[in-house]
Coordinates of C-alpha atoms in Angstrom, one line a residue:
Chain E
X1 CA 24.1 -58.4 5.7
X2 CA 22.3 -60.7 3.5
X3 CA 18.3 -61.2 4.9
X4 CA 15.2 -62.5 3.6
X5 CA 12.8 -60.4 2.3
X6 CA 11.6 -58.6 4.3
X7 CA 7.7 -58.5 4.4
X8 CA 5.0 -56.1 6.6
X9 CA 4.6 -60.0 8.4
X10 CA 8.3 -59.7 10.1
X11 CA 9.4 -57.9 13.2
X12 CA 12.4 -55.8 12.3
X13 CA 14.1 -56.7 15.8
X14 CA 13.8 -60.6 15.1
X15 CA 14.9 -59.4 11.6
X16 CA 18.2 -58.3 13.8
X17 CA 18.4 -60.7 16.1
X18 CA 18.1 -63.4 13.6
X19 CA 21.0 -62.0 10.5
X20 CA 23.2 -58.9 12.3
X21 CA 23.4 -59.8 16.0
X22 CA 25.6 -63.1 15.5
X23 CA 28.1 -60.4 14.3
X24 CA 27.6 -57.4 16.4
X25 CA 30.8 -55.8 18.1
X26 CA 31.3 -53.3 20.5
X27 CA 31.4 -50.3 19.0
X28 CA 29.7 -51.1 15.7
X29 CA 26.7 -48.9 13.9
X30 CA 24.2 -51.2 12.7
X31 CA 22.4 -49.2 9.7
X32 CA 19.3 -50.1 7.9
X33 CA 17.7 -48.9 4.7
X34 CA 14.7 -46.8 5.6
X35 CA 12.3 -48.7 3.4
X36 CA 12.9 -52.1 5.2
X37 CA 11.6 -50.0 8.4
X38 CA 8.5 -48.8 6.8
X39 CA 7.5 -52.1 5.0
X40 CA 8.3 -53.9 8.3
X41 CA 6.2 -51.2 9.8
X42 CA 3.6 -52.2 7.0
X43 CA 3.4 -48.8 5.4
X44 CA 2.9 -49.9 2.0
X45 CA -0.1 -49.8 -0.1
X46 CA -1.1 -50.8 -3.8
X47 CA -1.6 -47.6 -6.3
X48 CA -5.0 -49.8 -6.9
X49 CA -6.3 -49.1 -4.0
X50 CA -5.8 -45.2 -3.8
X51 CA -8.5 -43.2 -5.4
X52 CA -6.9 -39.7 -6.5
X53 CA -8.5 -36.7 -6.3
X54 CA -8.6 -33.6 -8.0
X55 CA -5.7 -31.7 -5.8
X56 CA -3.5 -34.6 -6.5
X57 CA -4.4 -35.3 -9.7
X58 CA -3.7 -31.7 -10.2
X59 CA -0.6 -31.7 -7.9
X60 CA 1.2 -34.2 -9.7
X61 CA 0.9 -32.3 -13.0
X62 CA 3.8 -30.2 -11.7
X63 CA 6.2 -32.3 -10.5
X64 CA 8.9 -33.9 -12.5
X65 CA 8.6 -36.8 -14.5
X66 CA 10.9 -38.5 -12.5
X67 CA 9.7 -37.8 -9.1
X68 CA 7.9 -40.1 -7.1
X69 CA 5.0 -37.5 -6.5
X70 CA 4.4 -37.2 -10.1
X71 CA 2.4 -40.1 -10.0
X72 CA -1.4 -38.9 -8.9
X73 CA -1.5 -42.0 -6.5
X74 CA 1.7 -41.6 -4.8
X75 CA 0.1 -37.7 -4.7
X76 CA -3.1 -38.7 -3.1
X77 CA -1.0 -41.0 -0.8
X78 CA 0.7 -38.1 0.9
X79 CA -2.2 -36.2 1.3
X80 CA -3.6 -38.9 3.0
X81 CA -0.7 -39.2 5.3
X82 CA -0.2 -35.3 5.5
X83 CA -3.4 -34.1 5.4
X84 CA -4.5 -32.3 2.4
X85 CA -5.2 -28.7 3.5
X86 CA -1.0 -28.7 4.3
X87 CA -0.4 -30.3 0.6
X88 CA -2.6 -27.6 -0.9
X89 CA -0.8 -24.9 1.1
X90 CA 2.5 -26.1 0.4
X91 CA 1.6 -26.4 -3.3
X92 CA 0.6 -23.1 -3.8
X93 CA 3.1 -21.3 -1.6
X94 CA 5.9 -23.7 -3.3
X95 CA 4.7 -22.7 -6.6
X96 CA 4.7 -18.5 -5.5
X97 CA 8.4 -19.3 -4.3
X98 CA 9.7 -20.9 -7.4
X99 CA 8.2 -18.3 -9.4
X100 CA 8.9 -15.1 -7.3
X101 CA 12.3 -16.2 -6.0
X102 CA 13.1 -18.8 -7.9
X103 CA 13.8 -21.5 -5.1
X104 CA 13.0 -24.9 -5.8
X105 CA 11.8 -27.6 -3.0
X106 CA 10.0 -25.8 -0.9
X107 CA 6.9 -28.0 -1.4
X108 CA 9.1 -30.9 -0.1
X109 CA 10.0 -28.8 2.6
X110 CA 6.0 -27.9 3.4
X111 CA 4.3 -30.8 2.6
X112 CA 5.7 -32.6 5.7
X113 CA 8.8 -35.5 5.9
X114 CA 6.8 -38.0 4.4
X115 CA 6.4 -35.9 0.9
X116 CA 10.4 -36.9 0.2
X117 CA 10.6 -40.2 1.9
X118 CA 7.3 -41.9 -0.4
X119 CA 8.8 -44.3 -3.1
X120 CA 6.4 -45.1 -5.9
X121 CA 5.7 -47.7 -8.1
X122 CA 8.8 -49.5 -9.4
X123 CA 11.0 -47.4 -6.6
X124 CA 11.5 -50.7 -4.7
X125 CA 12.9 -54.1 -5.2
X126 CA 10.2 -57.6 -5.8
X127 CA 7.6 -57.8 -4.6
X128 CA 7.2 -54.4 -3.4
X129 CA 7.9 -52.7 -6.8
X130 CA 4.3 -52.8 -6.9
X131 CA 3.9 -50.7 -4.0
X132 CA 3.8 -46.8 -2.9
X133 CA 6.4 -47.2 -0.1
X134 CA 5.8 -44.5 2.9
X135 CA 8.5 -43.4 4.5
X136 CA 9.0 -44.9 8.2
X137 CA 7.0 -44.0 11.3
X138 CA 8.9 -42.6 13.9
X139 CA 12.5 -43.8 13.0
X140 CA 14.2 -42.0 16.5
X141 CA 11.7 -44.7 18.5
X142 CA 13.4 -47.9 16.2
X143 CA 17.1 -46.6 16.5
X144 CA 16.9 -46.4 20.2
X145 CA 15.1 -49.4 20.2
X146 CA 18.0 -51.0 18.5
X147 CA 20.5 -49.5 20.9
X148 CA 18.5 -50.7 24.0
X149 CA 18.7 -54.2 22.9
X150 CA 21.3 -54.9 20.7
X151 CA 23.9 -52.3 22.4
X152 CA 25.1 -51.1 19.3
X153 CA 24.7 -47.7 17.7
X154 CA 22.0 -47.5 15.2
X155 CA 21.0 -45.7 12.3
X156 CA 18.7 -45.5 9.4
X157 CA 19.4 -44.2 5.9
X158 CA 18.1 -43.4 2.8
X159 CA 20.6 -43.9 0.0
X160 CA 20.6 -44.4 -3.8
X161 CA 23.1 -45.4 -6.6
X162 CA 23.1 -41.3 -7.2
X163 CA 25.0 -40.8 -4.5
X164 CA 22.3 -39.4 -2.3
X165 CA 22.2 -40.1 1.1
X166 CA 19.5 -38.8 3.8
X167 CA 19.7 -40.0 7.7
X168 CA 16.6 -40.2 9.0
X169 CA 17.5 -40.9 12.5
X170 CA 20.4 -42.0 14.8
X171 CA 21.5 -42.6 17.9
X172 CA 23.9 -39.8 19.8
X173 CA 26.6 -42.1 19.2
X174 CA 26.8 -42.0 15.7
X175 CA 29.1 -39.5 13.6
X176 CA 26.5 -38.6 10.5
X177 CA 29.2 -37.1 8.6
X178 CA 31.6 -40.1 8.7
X179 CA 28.2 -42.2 7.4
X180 CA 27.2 -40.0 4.7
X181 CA 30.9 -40.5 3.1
X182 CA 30.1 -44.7 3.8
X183 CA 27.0 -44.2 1.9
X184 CA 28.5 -42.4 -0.8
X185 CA 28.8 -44.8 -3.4
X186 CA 26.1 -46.8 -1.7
X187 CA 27.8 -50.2 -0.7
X188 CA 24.0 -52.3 0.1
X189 CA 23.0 -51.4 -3.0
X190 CA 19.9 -49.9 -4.6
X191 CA 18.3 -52.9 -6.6
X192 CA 17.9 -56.7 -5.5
X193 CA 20.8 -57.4 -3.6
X194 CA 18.5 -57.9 -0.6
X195 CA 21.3 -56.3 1.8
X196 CA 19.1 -54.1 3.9
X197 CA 21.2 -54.1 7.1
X198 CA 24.5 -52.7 7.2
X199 CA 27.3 -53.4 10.2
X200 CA 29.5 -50.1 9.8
X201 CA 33.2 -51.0 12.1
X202 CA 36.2 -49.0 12.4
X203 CA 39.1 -50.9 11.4
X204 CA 41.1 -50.6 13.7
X205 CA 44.1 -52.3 12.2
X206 CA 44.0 -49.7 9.3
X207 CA 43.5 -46.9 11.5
X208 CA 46.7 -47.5 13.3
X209 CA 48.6 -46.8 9.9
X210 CA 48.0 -50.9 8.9
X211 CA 48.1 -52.0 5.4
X212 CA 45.0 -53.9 5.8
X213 CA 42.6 -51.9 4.4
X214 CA 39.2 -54.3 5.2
Chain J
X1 CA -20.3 -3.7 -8.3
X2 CA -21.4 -6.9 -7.1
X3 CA -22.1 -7.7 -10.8
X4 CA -19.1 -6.3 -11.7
X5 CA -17.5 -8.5 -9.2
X6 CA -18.7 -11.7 -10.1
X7 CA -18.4 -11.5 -14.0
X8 CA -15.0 -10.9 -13.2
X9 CA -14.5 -13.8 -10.8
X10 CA -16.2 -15.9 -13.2
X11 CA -14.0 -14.4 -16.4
X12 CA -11.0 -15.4 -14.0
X13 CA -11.9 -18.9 -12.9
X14 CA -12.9 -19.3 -17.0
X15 CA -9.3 -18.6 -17.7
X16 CA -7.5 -20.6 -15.2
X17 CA -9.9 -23.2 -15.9
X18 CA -9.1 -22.8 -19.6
X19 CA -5.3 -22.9 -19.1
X20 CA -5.0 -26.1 -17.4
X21 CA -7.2 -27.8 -19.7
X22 CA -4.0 -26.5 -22.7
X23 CA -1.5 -27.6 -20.1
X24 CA -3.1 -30.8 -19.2
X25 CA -3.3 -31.4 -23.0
X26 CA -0.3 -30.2 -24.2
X27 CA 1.6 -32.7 -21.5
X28 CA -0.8 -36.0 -22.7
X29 CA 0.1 -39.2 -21.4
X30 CA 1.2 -42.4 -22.0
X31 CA 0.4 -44.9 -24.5
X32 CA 1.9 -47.9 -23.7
X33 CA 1.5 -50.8 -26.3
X34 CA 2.7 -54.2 -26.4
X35 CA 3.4 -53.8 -30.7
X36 CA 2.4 -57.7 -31.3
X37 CA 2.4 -56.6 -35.2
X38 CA 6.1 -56.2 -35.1
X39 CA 6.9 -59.4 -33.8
X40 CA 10.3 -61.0 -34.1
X41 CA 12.6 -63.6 -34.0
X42 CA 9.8 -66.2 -33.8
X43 CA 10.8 -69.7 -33.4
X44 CA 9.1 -73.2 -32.9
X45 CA 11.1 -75.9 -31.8
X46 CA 9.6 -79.4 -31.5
X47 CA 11.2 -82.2 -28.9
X48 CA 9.3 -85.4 -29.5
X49 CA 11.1 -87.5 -27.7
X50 CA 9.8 -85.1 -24.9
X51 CA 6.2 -84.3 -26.0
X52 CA 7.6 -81.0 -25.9
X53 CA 6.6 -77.9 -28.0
X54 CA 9.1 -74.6 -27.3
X55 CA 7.8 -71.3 -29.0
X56 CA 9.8 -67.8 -28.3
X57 CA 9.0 -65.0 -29.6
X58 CA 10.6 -60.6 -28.6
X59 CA 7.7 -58.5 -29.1
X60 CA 8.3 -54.6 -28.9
X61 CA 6.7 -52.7 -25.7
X62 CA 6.5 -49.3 -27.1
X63 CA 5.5 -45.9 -25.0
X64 CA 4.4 -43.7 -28.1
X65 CA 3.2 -41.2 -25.8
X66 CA 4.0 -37.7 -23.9
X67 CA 4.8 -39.0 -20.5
X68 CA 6.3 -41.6 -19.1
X69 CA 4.1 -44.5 -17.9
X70 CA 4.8 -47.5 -15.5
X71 CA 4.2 -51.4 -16.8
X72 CA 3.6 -52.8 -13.4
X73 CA 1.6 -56.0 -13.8
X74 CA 1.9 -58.3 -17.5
X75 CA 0.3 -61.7 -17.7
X76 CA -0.4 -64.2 -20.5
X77 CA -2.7 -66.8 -21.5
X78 CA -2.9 -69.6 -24.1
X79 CA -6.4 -69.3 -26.3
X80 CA -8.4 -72.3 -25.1
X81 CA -8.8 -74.5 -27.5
X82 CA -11.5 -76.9 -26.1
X83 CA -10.8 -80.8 -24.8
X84 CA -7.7 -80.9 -26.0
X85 CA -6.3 -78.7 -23.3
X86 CA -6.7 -81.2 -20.7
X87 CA -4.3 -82.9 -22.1
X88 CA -1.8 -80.3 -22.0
X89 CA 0.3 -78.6 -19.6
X90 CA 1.1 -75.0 -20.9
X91 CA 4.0 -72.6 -19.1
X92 CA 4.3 -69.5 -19.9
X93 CA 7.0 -66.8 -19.1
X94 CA 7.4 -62.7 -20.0
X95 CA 10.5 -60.5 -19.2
X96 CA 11.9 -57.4 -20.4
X97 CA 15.3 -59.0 -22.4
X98 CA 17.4 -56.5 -20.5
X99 CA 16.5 -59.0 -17.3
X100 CA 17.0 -62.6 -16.2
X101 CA 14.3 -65.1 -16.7
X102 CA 12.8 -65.2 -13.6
X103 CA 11.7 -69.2 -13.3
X104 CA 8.2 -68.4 -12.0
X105 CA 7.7 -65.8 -14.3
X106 CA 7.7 -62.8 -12.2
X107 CA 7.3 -59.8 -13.9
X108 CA 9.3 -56.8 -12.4
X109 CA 7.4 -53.3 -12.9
X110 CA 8.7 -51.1 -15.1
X111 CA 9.2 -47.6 -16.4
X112 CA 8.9 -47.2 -20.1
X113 CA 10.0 -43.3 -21.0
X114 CA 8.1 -42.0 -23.5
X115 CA 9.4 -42.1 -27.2
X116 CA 10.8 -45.4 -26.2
X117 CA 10.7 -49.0 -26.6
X118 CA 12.0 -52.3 -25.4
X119 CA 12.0 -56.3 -26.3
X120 CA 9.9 -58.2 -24.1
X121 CA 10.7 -61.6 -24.7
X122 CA 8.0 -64.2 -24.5
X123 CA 8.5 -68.3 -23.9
X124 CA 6.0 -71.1 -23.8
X125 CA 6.3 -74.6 -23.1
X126 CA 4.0 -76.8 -24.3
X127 CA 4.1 -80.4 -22.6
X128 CA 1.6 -82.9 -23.7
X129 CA 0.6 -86.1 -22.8
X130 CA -0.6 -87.4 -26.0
X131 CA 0.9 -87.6 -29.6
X132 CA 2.0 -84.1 -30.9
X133 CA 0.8 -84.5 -34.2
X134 CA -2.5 -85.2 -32.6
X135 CA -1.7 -81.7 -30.4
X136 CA -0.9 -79.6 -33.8
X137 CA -4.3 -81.2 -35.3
X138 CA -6.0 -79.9 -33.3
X139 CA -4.2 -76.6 -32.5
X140 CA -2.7 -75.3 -35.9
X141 CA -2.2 -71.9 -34.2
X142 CA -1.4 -71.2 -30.9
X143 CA -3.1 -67.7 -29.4
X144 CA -1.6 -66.2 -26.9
X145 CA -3.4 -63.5 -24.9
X146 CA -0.9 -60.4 -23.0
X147 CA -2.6 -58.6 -20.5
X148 CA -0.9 -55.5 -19.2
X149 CA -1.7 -53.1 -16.9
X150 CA -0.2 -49.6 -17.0
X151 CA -0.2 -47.0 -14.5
X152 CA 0.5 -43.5 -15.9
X153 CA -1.3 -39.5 -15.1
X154 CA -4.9 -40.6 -16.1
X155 CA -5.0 -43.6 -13.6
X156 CA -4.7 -47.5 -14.3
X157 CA -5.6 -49.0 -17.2
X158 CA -5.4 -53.2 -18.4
X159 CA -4.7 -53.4 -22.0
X160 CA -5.0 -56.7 -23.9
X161 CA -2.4 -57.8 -27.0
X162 CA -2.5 -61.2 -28.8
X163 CA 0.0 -63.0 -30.8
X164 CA 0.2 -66.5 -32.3
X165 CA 2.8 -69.0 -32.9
X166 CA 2.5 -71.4 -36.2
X167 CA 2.8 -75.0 -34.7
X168 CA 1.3 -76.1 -38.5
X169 CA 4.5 -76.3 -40.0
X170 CA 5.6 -78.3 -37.3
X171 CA 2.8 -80.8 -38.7
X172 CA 4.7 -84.8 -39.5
X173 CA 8.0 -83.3 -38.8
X174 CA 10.5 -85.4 -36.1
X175 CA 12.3 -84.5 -33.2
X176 CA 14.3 -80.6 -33.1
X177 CA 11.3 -79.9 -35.9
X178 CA 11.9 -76.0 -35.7
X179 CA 10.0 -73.5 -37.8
X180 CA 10.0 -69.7 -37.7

């Protein structure tokens, strides 16, 4: 579904109410990209006005180029978020891991959710490309929410043009595995295509052995 | 022992120290330059009939650096040039040529990767309300001020770039004048 941009000024259910409700079914799974959550949720903030300090300047050192966390202020960001004794113990324990058993992503898996959910700088479309986008806060609570009032199951997702895809939370109703395979080839998109909500239906025409394949 | 102790912790803190002074070194960082000395595909183009002055220029953004940076804000500026200017209305407009002109100018932030380089293309729009011979008089050379701010290891930095644009040779010429 096609929205406006969506800005840390809307409220996400209006943002529903308003584009994806008209068009609900019965039956549906209403899924929404995880950064429209947290901007709604107003967890952006400007890499000008985060002050790194020495851990994450340090931190970031390490991480690959194209990681979001290899920017110092997307670093210092997390710490603030996580707390910085946990980034410090995840970074030093992650780094004895990869070096002793050679297993990578263990400091994602330390450093708390948020460390793999933060977008940097140019990691989201106008006008938040300026922005280091957080992850959302508590995603189970907005899912539920959107099943309580809308009656539909709900889900949101992280997914990229790589053909990565992360749910962060959904309702009981939902089969993940059927949405990871949707999400695949990522039909919202990953730049400007300002398609933030998806409506996921079973066709049932198709399903019955149809030739429509909707 | 306890003397023992320390030199050692201090002779061990030296060398860690010491290391990641080579490593932070040896990775560097970016250096992200707007090249305005390798300017190209300059043009002037005068409309009379409009009061209308187009100049267009792709100047090279070049990471010459060790690690990738992030071009998130680029603005520009016309040089003032004193009274003159109150008589003009100056738009200006940046993008990277791999992206649409956005119509109010918007630049999109951007990573350059090191060792690499791409076109920014830069347009102004010079409407005047008085005569345009009386505009290139006054204004022979057109300055225009980049200011770019970069956000890479070592923190956020603005940089400043200039280039000009030759409206002389537009001087007594008539309408679709265009120089380069």
């Amino acid at each position: 579904m096609h929205t406006k941009v969506i800005t840390p000024d809307d409220d996400l259910m209006e943002i529903i109410a308003t584009y994806a409700q008209p068009f609900l079914k019965h039956g549906d799974i209403l899924v929404i990209a995880e950064s429209v959550v947290a901007i709604s949720q107003g967890r952006i903030v400007r890499p000008e006005n985060v002050k790194p300090g020495l851990w994450a300047r340090l931190f970031a050192r390490f991480v690959h180029p194209d990681g979001s966390l290899s920017s110092p202020f997307a670093m210092q960001v997390i710490m603030n978020e996580e707390g910085t004794a946990r980034t410090v113990f995840a970074f030093f324990i992650s780094s004895l891991t990869r070096i002793l058993l050679g297993r990578r992503g263990d400091f994602y898996r330390l450093a708390g959710k948020q460390s793999s959910l933060v977008d940097d700088v140019t990691g989201n479309m106008p006008p938040f490309d300026k922005h280091i986008v957080l992850g959302p806060r508590e995603p189970e609570k907005v899912v539920e929410e959107i099943k309580n009032r809308f009656g539909v199951e709900a889900a949101i997702i992280d997914a990229n043009d790589l053909g990565r895809t992360h749910i962060l939370a959904a309702t009981r109703g939902v089969n993940q595995n059927l949405l990871v395979r949707v999400f695949k080839k990522n039909p919202a998109g990953n730049a400007d295509e300002q398609t933030p909500l998806v409506i996921v239906r079973k066709d049932h025409h198709a399903a019955s052995g149809g030739t429509n394949r909707g | 022992m306890l003397t023992e102790f320390i030199v050692a912790a201090l002779a061990f803190a030296g060398t860690l120290t010491g290391a990641l002074a080579a490593y932070f070194w040896y990775q560097g960082d970016s250096e992200i330059l707007f090249e305005t000395d390798a300017v190209r595909d300059v043009s002037v183009v005068m409309n009379a009939a409009n009061r209308e002055i187009h100049c267009r220029c792709l100047i090279p953004l070049t990471n010459r650096g060790r690690q990738q940076g992030m071009v998130v804000n680029v603005f520009c500026q016309p040089m003032y040039y004193g009274k003159i200017m109150e008589k003009l209305e100056i738009l200006q407009r940046l993008r990277l040529l791999r992206e649409p002109m956005r119509e109010s100018g918007y630049w999109e932030a951007v990573i350059i990767k090191k060792n690499t380089s791409q076109l920014v293309e830069l347009e102004l729009t010079i409407r005047s309300h008085t005569d345009l011979n009386d505009v290139i008089r006054e204004i022979p050379w057109l300055t225009v001020i980049i200011h770019y701010q970069v956000v890479s290891k070592s923190g956020i930095r603005w940089h400043l770039a200039e280039t000009r644009f030759n409206l002389k040779k537009l001087q007594g010429k008539g309408d679709g004048a265009r120089c380069r």
